[in-house]
Structure formats: C-alpha cells, structure tokens
Amino acid sequence: MTIKELENVVASNIEEIENQIQELSGALNLSRVICSRKDDIERFDEEFYWNYVATEEEKGNKFIEIFDGIVKYEKHLILNYFGLENSDGSVNTSGKKAAFTICAYIFAGGMLFMLFSLFDSGSLSFAKFKEGVMIPFWWFIIASVVGLPLFFIGKRYPKLAAGIKKCIMTAAGIITVMLLGLAAYLKFR
C-alpha cells in the first residue's frame, strides 16, 4: 500500500468516525430529553419525539439510521409475506387492496386452523380460530427477532450474514424434520 492510499484510507476512516460521533451525539441528546421529560409508556408522546428528531436534523444534527433500517425491513417482511411486493420493493397494488389481501390471508389462516382442529379433535371452536389468526403475528415476531440482526449485520458484513442465515435455515430444517418425526411417532404409536 502506498502512502497516498494509506492517507485516503485514514481520511475515509476519520470521516466515517466523525459521522458516527454526530449520530451518537444526536441520539445522546434525544436520550437526555426523554430522561428529562420522565415519560412512561402510557404518556409517551411519539409525535413530540419525531418532531424533535426532525427539528434537530434540520439544524444539521444526525441520528442513527437504525430506525429507517427497521422500518424498511419490517415493510419488506410484511409485503413479501403476503405477496404484495414488486421486485423493486414497493407495493404492487393499491392500499385498500393490500389491506384487504392481508385481512383475507389472516382470516383464511384462522379458518384453516379451525378446520384442522375439527379433523383432529372433532369439534369447532372460536379459540382455535383465534390461534390460527395469531400465527402470522407470531411469524412476524420470530422473523423480526431473527431477521433484524441479520439485516444489520448484512449491511456491514454480507458474507457473514449469509453464512449465519444458512446455518439458521439448516437448523430450522433439521428441527422441523425432527418435530414432524416425533409427531408422527406419537400419533401412530
């Protein structure tokens, strides 16, 4: 590496560190405001804090871009799950049709779960319907808990995130096969 290349690398690192310091400074100031207001969950005023962040960003302060990443990931997760995403990541239908599609999928899931319980136990119940309706929500929670860290790791270290994802998928496949085998064994025993 030449001296000029080294100088460029160091200058780039300095710029990145300065940006991170500005982002952390903005987050620190926001945390101080939250502490000084002594808000609790019932009185937490999201509008106030979003306005605070917008005002501070207009002044030139920076905030960590984690929120933007989380929103993008969750939007992709929901749209992709219900088949409402274009190849460019935007909604491929109108808002009303997308909402109807999501509600229809959730309702159909509840009905299918209720029908499966009919075959299994011989009775229909609204409790089984509610369990079926909750399945997509549990899936979103699990996908978010596992996927969000991978999303942020992938932004910085794509190969590492791909390797972790492959390990998780392999482990999930093995566990699924084992659980299906156990269920079959217990059912036909």
PDB file of C-alpha atoms in Angstrom:
ATOM      1  CA  MET A   1       0.000   0.000   0.000  1.00  0.00           C
ATOM      2  CA  THR A   2       1.388   3.363  -0.982  1.00  0.00           C
ATOM      3  CA  ILE A   3       1.459   6.371   1.311  1.00  0.00           C
ATOM      4  CA  LYS A   4      -1.216   8.068  -0.792  1.00  0.00           C
ATOM      5  CA  GLU A   5      -3.542   5.034  -0.498  1.00  0.00           C
ATOM      6  CA  LEU A   6      -2.928   4.905   3.253  1.00  0.00           C
ATOM      7  CA  GLU A   7      -3.747   8.609   3.556  1.00  0.00           C
ATOM      8  CA  ASN A   8      -7.008   8.044   1.643  1.00  0.00           C
ATOM      9  CA  VAL A   9      -7.969   5.133   3.896  1.00  0.00           C
ATOM     10  CA  VAL A  10      -7.210   7.117   7.047  1.00  0.00           C
ATOM     11  CA  ALA A  11      -9.119  10.154   5.729  1.00  0.00           C
ATOM     12  CA  SER A  12     -12.093   7.918   4.920  1.00  0.00           C
ATOM     13  CA  ASN A  13     -11.973   6.379   8.401  1.00  0.00           C
ATOM     14  CA  ILE A  14     -11.832   9.822  10.002  1.00  0.00           C
ATOM     15  CA  GLU A  15     -14.884  10.941   8.021  1.00  0.00           C
ATOM     16  CA  GLU A  16     -16.813   7.800   8.979  1.00  0.00           C
ATOM     17  CA  ILE A  17     -15.911   8.177  12.662  1.00  0.00           C
ATOM     18  CA  GLU A  18     -16.939  11.850  12.642  1.00  0.00           C
ATOM     19  CA  ASN A  19     -20.318  10.888  11.135  1.00  0.00           C
ATOM     20  CA  GLN A  20     -20.780   8.209  13.790  1.00  0.00           C
ATOM     21  CA  ILE A  21     -19.906  10.711  16.536  1.00  0.00           C
ATOM     22  CA  GLN A  22     -22.536  13.121  15.164  1.00  0.00           C
ATOM     23  CA  GLU A  23     -25.133  10.336  15.041  1.00  0.00           C
ATOM     24  CA  LEU A  24     -24.343   9.230  18.582  1.00  0.00           C
ATOM     25  CA  SER A  25     -24.392  12.836  19.774  1.00  0.00           C
ATOM     26  CA  GLY A  26     -27.885  13.286  18.350  1.00  0.00           C
ATOM     27  CA  ALA A  27     -29.048  10.024  19.945  1.00  0.00           C
ATOM     28  CA  LEU A  28     -27.471  11.065  23.265  1.00  0.00           C
ATOM     29  CA  ASN A  29     -29.279  14.418  23.186  1.00  0.00           C
ATOM     30  CA  LEU A  30     -32.582  12.681  22.427  1.00  0.00           C
ATOM     31  CA  SER A  31     -31.998  10.271  25.312  1.00  0.00           C
ATOM     32  CA  ARG A  32     -31.369  13.226  27.622  1.00  0.00           C
ATOM     33  CA  VAL A  33     -34.667  14.817  26.521  1.00  0.00           C
ATOM     34  CA  ILE A  34     -36.513  11.526  27.154  1.00  0.00           C
ATOM     35  CA  CYS A  35     -34.965  11.281  30.645  1.00  0.00           C
ATOM     36  CA  SER A  36     -35.737  14.915  31.486  1.00  0.00           C
ATOM     37  CA  ARG A  37     -39.399  14.539  30.473  1.00  0.00           C
ATOM     38  CA  LYS A  38     -39.733  11.367  32.590  1.00  0.00           C
ATOM     39  CA  ASP A  39     -42.254   9.857  30.170  1.00  0.00           C
ATOM     40  CA  ASP A  40     -43.626   6.419  30.830  1.00  0.00           C
ATOM     41  CA  ILE A  41     -45.275   4.068  28.343  1.00  0.00           C
ATOM     42  CA  GLU A  42     -48.782   5.449  28.932  1.00  0.00           C
ATOM     43  CA  ARG A  43     -47.701   9.074  28.443  1.00  0.00           C
ATOM     44  CA  PHE A  44     -45.027   8.538  25.771  1.00  0.00           C
ATOM     45  CA  ASP A  45     -45.625  11.185  23.094  1.00  0.00           C
ATOM     46  CA  GLU A  46     -44.233   9.763  19.851  1.00  0.00           C
ATOM     47  CA  GLU A  47     -45.281  12.846  17.890  1.00  0.00           C
ATOM     48  CA  PHE A  48     -43.182  15.082  20.139  1.00  0.00           C
ATOM     49  CA  TYR A  49     -40.077  12.922  19.659  1.00  0.00           C
ATOM     50  CA  TRP A  50     -40.500  12.570  15.879  1.00  0.00           C
ATOM     51  CA  ASN A  51     -40.840  16.362  15.682  1.00  0.00           C
ATOM     52  CA  TYR A  52     -37.775  16.734  17.927  1.00  0.00           C
ATOM     53  CA  VAL A  53     -35.721  14.475  15.643  1.00  0.00           C
ATOM     54  CA  ALA A  54     -36.932  16.328  12.523  1.00  0.00           C
ATOM     55  CA  THR A  55     -36.101  19.720  14.056  1.00  0.00           C
ATOM     56  CA  GLU A  56     -32.657  18.586  15.168  1.00  0.00           C
ATOM     57  CA  GLU A  57     -31.903  17.094  11.753  1.00  0.00           C
ATOM     58  CA  GLU A  58     -32.880  20.406  10.124  1.00  0.00           C
ATOM     59  CA  LYS A  59     -30.287  22.054  12.381  1.00  0.00           C
ATOM     60  CA  GLY A  60     -27.706  19.664  10.966  1.00  0.00           C
ATOM     61  CA  ASN A  61     -27.602  17.117  13.772  1.00  0.00           C
ATOM     62  CA  LYS A  62     -27.576  13.485  12.738  1.00  0.00           C
ATOM     63  CA  PHE A  63     -29.312  10.477  14.215  1.00  0.00           C
ATOM     64  CA  ILE A  64     -28.514   6.814  13.886  1.00  0.00           C
ATOM     65  CA  GLU A  65     -30.202   5.401  10.793  1.00  0.00           C
ATOM     66  CA  ILE A  66     -31.365   2.305  12.639  1.00  0.00           C
ATOM     67  CA  PHE A  67     -34.998   3.432  12.656  1.00  0.00           C
ATOM     68  CA  ASP A  68     -35.008   3.770   8.891  1.00  0.00           C
ATOM     69  CA  GLY A  69     -33.487   0.300   8.556  1.00  0.00           C
ATOM     70  CA  ILE A  70     -36.046  -1.233  10.901  1.00  0.00           C
ATOM     71  CA  VAL A  71     -38.958   0.347   9.042  1.00  0.00           C
ATOM     72  CA  LYS A  72     -37.614  -0.814   5.669  1.00  0.00           C
ATOM     73  CA  TYR A  73     -37.018  -4.352   6.951  1.00  0.00           C
ATOM     74  CA  GLU A  74     -40.465  -4.683   8.557  1.00  0.00           C
ATOM     75  CA  LYS A  75     -42.192  -3.262   5.464  1.00  0.00           C
ATOM     76  CA  HIS A  76     -40.339  -5.750   3.252  1.00  0.00           C
ATOM     77  CA  LEU A  77     -41.162  -8.586   5.651  1.00  0.00           C
ATOM     78  CA  ILE A  78     -44.905  -7.889   5.630  1.00  0.00           C
ATOM     79  CA  LEU A  79     -45.208  -7.128   1.916  1.00  0.00           C
ATOM     80  CA  ASN A  80     -43.135 -10.159   0.948  1.00  0.00           C
ATOM     81  CA  TYR A  81     -45.058 -12.493   3.279  1.00  0.00           C
ATOM     82  CA  PHE A  82     -48.383 -11.551   1.714  1.00  0.00           C
ATOM     83  CA  GLY A  83     -47.049 -11.394  -1.864  1.00  0.00           C
ATOM     84  CA  LEU A  84     -47.632  -7.661  -2.200  1.00  0.00           C
ATOM     85  CA  GLU A  85     -44.103  -6.581  -3.108  1.00  0.00           C
ATOM     86  CA  ASN A  86     -42.683  -5.706  -6.534  1.00  0.00           C
ATOM     87  CA  SER A  87     -39.132  -6.583  -7.488  1.00  0.00           C
ATOM     88  CA  ASP A  88     -38.142  -3.011  -6.544  1.00  0.00           C
ATOM     89  CA  GLY A  89     -39.602  -3.417  -3.027  1.00  0.00           C
ATOM     90  CA  SER A  90     -42.733  -1.292  -3.411  1.00  0.00           C
ATOM     91  CA  VAL A  91     -46.375  -2.281  -3.033  1.00  0.00           C
ATOM     92  CA  ASN A  92     -47.701  -3.834  -6.245  1.00  0.00           C
ATOM     93  CA  THR A  93     -51.344  -2.915  -5.607  1.00  0.00           C
ATOM     94  CA  SER A  94     -53.499  -0.172  -4.081  1.00  0.00           C
ATOM     95  CA  GLY A  95     -53.524   0.397  -0.332  1.00  0.00           C
ATOM     96  CA  LYS A  96     -57.130  -0.789   0.048  1.00  0.00           C
ATOM     97  CA  LYS A  97     -56.497  -3.952  -1.943  1.00  0.00           C
ATOM     98  CA  ALA A  98     -53.325  -4.646   0.045  1.00  0.00           C
ATOM     99  CA  ALA A  99     -55.197  -4.230   3.344  1.00  0.00           C
ATOM    100  CA  PHE A 100     -57.998  -6.495   2.085  1.00  0.00           C
ATOM    101  CA  THR A 101     -55.461  -9.120   0.964  1.00  0.00           C
ATOM    102  CA  ILE A 102     -53.727  -9.096   4.353  1.00  0.00           C
ATOM    103  CA  CYS A 103     -57.059  -9.405   6.195  1.00  0.00           C
ATOM    104  CA  ALA A 104     -58.177 -12.199   3.851  1.00  0.00           C
ATOM    105  CA  TYR A 105     -54.960 -14.152   4.437  1.00  0.00           C
ATOM    106  CA  ILE A 106     -55.283 -13.774   8.204  1.00  0.00           C
ATOM    107  CA  PHE A 107     -58.973 -14.795   8.139  1.00  0.00           C
ATOM    108  CA  ALA A 108     -58.207 -17.773   5.891  1.00  0.00           C
ATOM    109  CA  GLY A 109     -55.422 -18.826   8.269  1.00  0.00           C
ATOM    110  CA  GLY A 110     -57.840 -18.738  11.182  1.00  0.00           C
ATOM    111  CA  MET A 111     -60.408 -20.757   9.269  1.00  0.00           C
ATOM    112  CA  LEU A 112     -57.835 -23.367   8.176  1.00  0.00           C
ATOM    113  CA  PHE A 113     -56.538 -23.758  11.714  1.00  0.00           C
ATOM    114  CA  MET A 114     -60.110 -24.164  12.973  1.00  0.00           C
ATOM    115  CA  LEU A 115     -60.805 -26.815  10.293  1.00  0.00           C
ATOM    116  CA  PHE A 116     -57.626 -28.710  11.170  1.00  0.00           C
ATOM    117  CA  SER A 117     -58.773 -28.771  14.797  1.00  0.00           C
ATOM    118  CA  LEU A 118     -62.120 -30.155  13.587  1.00  0.00           C
ATOM    119  CA  PHE A 119     -60.321 -33.075  11.952  1.00  0.00           C
ATOM    120  CA  ASP A 120     -58.040 -33.541  14.953  1.00  0.00           C
ATOM    121  CA  SER A 121     -60.490 -33.207  17.870  1.00  0.00           C
ATOM    122  CA  GLY A 122     -63.852 -33.408  16.122  1.00  0.00           C
ATOM    123  CA  SER A 123     -65.083 -30.009  17.291  1.00  0.00           C
ATOM    124  CA  LEU A 124     -65.035 -26.430  16.074  1.00  0.00           C
ATOM    125  CA  SER A 125     -64.155 -23.603  18.428  1.00  0.00           C
ATOM    126  CA  PHE A 126     -63.592 -19.883  18.170  1.00  0.00           C
ATOM    127  CA  ALA A 127     -60.473 -20.307  20.341  1.00  0.00           C
ATOM    128  CA  LYS A 128     -58.856 -22.368  17.571  1.00  0.00           C
ATOM    129  CA  PHE A 129     -59.809 -19.671  15.055  1.00  0.00           C
ATOM    130  CA  LYS A 130     -58.064 -17.047  17.223  1.00  0.00           C
ATOM    131  CA  GLU A 131     -54.982 -19.265  17.436  1.00  0.00           C
ATOM    132  CA  GLY A 132     -54.902 -19.517  13.648  1.00  0.00           C
ATOM    133  CA  VAL A 133     -55.272 -15.758  13.255  1.00  0.00           C
ATOM    134  CA  MET A 134     -52.320 -15.209  15.583  1.00  0.00           C
ATOM    135  CA  ILE A 135     -49.951 -17.417  13.543  1.00  0.00           C
ATOM    136  CA  PRO A 136     -48.898 -14.646  11.086  1.00  0.00           C
ATOM    137  CA  PHE A 137     -48.265 -12.280  14.005  1.00  0.00           C
ATOM    138  CA  TRP A 138     -46.075 -14.838  15.767  1.00  0.00           C
ATOM    139  CA  TRP A 139     -44.290 -15.440  12.471  1.00  0.00           C
ATOM    140  CA  PHE A 140     -43.587 -11.704  12.133  1.00  0.00           C
ATOM    141  CA  ILE A 141     -42.245 -11.532  15.676  1.00  0.00           C
ATOM    142  CA  ILE A 142     -39.946 -14.514  15.169  1.00  0.00           C
ATOM    143  CA  ALA A 143     -38.827 -13.282  11.738  1.00  0.00           C
ATOM    144  CA  SER A 144     -38.090  -9.846  13.201  1.00  0.00           C
ATOM    145  CA  VAL A 145     -36.154 -11.194  16.177  1.00  0.00           C
ATOM    146  CA  VAL A 146     -34.028 -13.396  13.922  1.00  0.00           C
ATOM    147  CA  GLY A 147     -34.002 -11.253  10.777  1.00  0.00           C
ATOM    148  CA  LEU A 148     -33.328  -7.732  12.055  1.00  0.00           C
ATOM    149  CA  PRO A 149     -29.890  -8.517  13.480  1.00  0.00           C
ATOM    150  CA  LEU A 150     -29.056 -10.367  10.260  1.00  0.00           C
ATOM    151  CA  PHE A 151     -30.279  -7.367   8.261  1.00  0.00           C
ATOM    152  CA  PHE A 152     -27.926  -5.001  10.106  1.00  0.00           C
ATOM    153  CA  ILE A 153     -25.027  -7.475  10.054  1.00  0.00           C
ATOM    154  CA  GLY A 154     -25.627  -7.934   6.312  1.00  0.00           C
ATOM    155  CA  LYS A 155     -25.300  -4.210   5.681  1.00  0.00           C
ATOM    156  CA  ARG A 156     -21.764  -4.298   7.054  1.00  0.00           C
ATOM    157  CA  TYR A 157     -20.707  -7.937   6.554  1.00  0.00           C
ATOM    158  CA  PRO A 158     -22.823  -9.562   3.817  1.00  0.00           C
ATOM    159  CA  LYS A 159     -20.871 -12.838   3.717  1.00  0.00           C
ATOM    160  CA  LEU A 160     -21.131 -13.320   7.475  1.00  0.00           C
ATOM    161  CA  ALA A 161     -24.888 -12.645   7.401  1.00  0.00           C
ATOM    162  CA  ALA A 162     -25.339 -15.119   4.526  1.00  0.00           C
ATOM    163  CA  GLY A 163     -23.428 -17.772   6.479  1.00  0.00           C
ATOM    164  CA  ILE A 164     -25.460 -17.194   9.643  1.00  0.00           C
ATOM    165  CA  LYS A 165     -28.694 -17.303   7.643  1.00  0.00           C
ATOM    166  CA  LYS A 166     -27.658 -20.584   6.023  1.00  0.00           C
ATOM    167  CA  CYS A 167     -26.885 -22.098   9.457  1.00  0.00           C
ATOM    168  CA  ILE A 168     -30.222 -20.917  10.858  1.00  0.00           C
ATOM    169  CA  MET A 169     -32.153 -22.314   7.884  1.00  0.00           C
ATOM    170  CA  THR A 170     -30.332 -25.645   8.142  1.00  0.00           C
ATOM    171  CA  ALA A 171     -31.006 -25.844  11.881  1.00  0.00           C
ATOM    172  CA  ALA A 172     -34.670 -24.909  11.340  1.00  0.00           C
ATOM    173  CA  GLY A 173     -34.998 -27.634   8.687  1.00  0.00           C
ATOM    174  CA  ILE A 174     -33.453 -30.257  10.967  1.00  0.00           C
ATOM    175  CA  ILE A 175     -35.665 -29.235  13.900  1.00  0.00           C
ATOM    176  CA  THR A 176     -38.770 -29.298  11.668  1.00  0.00           C
ATOM    177  CA  VAL A 177     -37.983 -32.796  10.427  1.00  0.00           C
ATOM    178  CA  MET A 178     -37.340 -33.965  13.996  1.00  0.00           C
ATOM    179  CA  LEU A 179     -40.614 -32.454  15.259  1.00  0.00           C
ATOM    180  CA  LEU A 180     -42.590 -33.976  12.373  1.00  0.00           C
ATOM    181  CA  GLY A 181     -40.993 -37.347  13.080  1.00  0.00           C
ATOM    182  CA  LEU A 182     -41.822 -37.040  16.778  1.00  0.00           C
ATOM    183  CA  ALA A 183     -45.402 -36.026  15.996  1.00  0.00           C
ATOM    184  CA  ALA A 184     -45.822 -38.975  13.616  1.00  0.00           C
ATOM    185  CA  TYR A 185     -44.314 -41.335  16.173  1.00  0.00           C
ATOM    186  CA  LEU A 186     -46.649 -40.118  18.928  1.00  0.00           C
ATOM    187  CA  LYS A 187     -49.709 -40.141  16.658  1.00  0.00           C
ATOM    188  CA  PHE A 188     -49.222 -43.685  15.309  1.00  0.00           C
ATOM    189  CA  ARG A 189     -47.741 -45.275  18.402  1.00  0.00           C
TER     190      ARG A 189
END
